[in-house]
Short mmCIF file of C-alpha atoms in Angstrom, two decimals:
data_model
loop_
_atom_site.label_atom_id
_atom_site.label_comp_id
_atom_site.label_asym_id
_atom_site.label_seq_id
_atom_site.Cartn_x
_atom_site.Cartn_y
_atom_site.Cartn_z
CA ASP A 1 138.59 83.04 98.61
CA ALA A 2 137.92 86.52 97.21
CA LEU A 3 135.47 85.12 94.66
CA GLY A 4 133.53 83.40 97.44
CA GLN A 5 133.30 86.68 99.35
CA VAL A 6 132.03 88.50 96.24
CA VAL A 7 129.39 85.84 95.65
CA LEU A 8 128.36 85.86 99.31
CA GLY A 9 128.26 89.66 99.32
CA GLY A 10 126.08 89.69 96.20
CA ALA A 11 123.71 87.15 97.71
CA LEU A 12 123.46 89.12 100.95
CA LEU A 13 122.87 92.35 99.03
CA PHE A 14 120.08 90.67 97.05
CA LEU A 15 118.45 89.34 100.22
CA ASP A 16 118.77 92.75 101.88
CA LEU A 17 117.08 94.49 98.96
CA GLN A 18 114.29 91.90 98.93
CA GLY A 19 113.80 92.38 102.65
CA LEU A 20 113.61 96.16 102.27
CA TYR A 21 111.09 95.82 99.45
CA SER A 22 108.97 93.44 101.53
CA LEU A 23 109.07 95.74 104.54
CA GLY A 24 108.00 98.67 102.38
CA ALA A 25 105.08 96.69 100.97
CA LEU A 26 104.08 95.56 104.45
CA ASP A 27 104.27 99.13 105.74
CA ALA A 28 102.05 100.36 102.91
CA ARG A 29 99.51 97.61 103.57
CA ILE A 30 99.39 98.36 107.28
CA ALA A 31 98.97 102.08 106.56
CA ARG A 32 96.05 101.36 104.21
CA GLU A 33 94.41 99.12 106.81
CA CYS A 34 94.86 101.63 109.63
CA PHE A 35 94.23 104.92 107.86
CA GLY A 36 92.33 104.04 104.70
CA PRO A 37 88.58 103.73 104.31
CA SER A 38 86.99 100.62 105.78
CA GLU A 39 85.48 97.91 103.63
CA GLN A 40 82.00 99.09 104.62
CA GLU A 41 82.82 102.67 103.63
CA LEU A 42 84.11 101.49 100.26
CA LEU A 43 80.86 99.56 99.74
CA ARG A 44 78.78 102.60 100.75
CA GLN A 45 80.72 104.74 98.29
CA ARG A 46 80.17 102.19 95.51
CA VAL A 47 76.42 102.06 96.27
CA ARG A 48 76.26 105.87 96.04
CA GLU A 49 78.07 105.78 92.70
CA LEU A 50 75.75 103.09 91.35
CA ALA A 51 72.65 104.94 92.56
CA ALA A 52 73.82 108.13 90.86
CA SER A 53 74.61 106.22 87.67
CA ARG A 54 71.19 104.54 87.73
CA ALA A 55 69.45 107.89 88.25
CA ALA A 56 71.32 109.38 85.29
CA VAL A 57 70.33 106.45 83.06
CA VAL A 58 66.68 106.66 84.14
CA GLN A 59 66.69 110.40 83.44
CA ALA A 60 68.24 109.90 80.00
CA VAL A 61 65.74 107.17 79.09
CA ASP A 62 62.85 109.33 80.27
CA ALA A 63 64.08 112.28 78.18
CA GLU A 64 64.40 110.01 75.14
CA ARG A 65 60.89 108.62 75.71
CA ARG A 66 59.47 112.17 75.90
CA ARG A 67 61.31 113.11 72.70
CA ILE A 68 59.88 110.10 70.88
CA GLU A 69 56.37 110.86 72.17
CA ARG A 70 56.72 114.48 71.05
CA ASP A 71 57.95 113.43 67.60
CA LEU A 72 55.05 110.98 67.23
CA HIS A 73 52.56 113.62 68.35
CA ASP A 74 53.99 116.17 65.91
CA GLY A 75 53.86 113.63 63.09
CA ILE A 76 57.59 113.45 62.40
#
């Protein structure tokens, strides 16, 4: 009888911990949905990052092209 109660208590403790974990995960998800940036804002931010990255690459390629032109002009 005591062994059955221990097993039942262990099972209930396990289920309780799983329930608490699930509630915590659900709470975090709801908080992100309510208070986090929207999907559109995340996309806008990504577009800004990509535009800045593209501009930096274009600038670097242009500087390299000018360096090569200068070296060719100087006969190096």
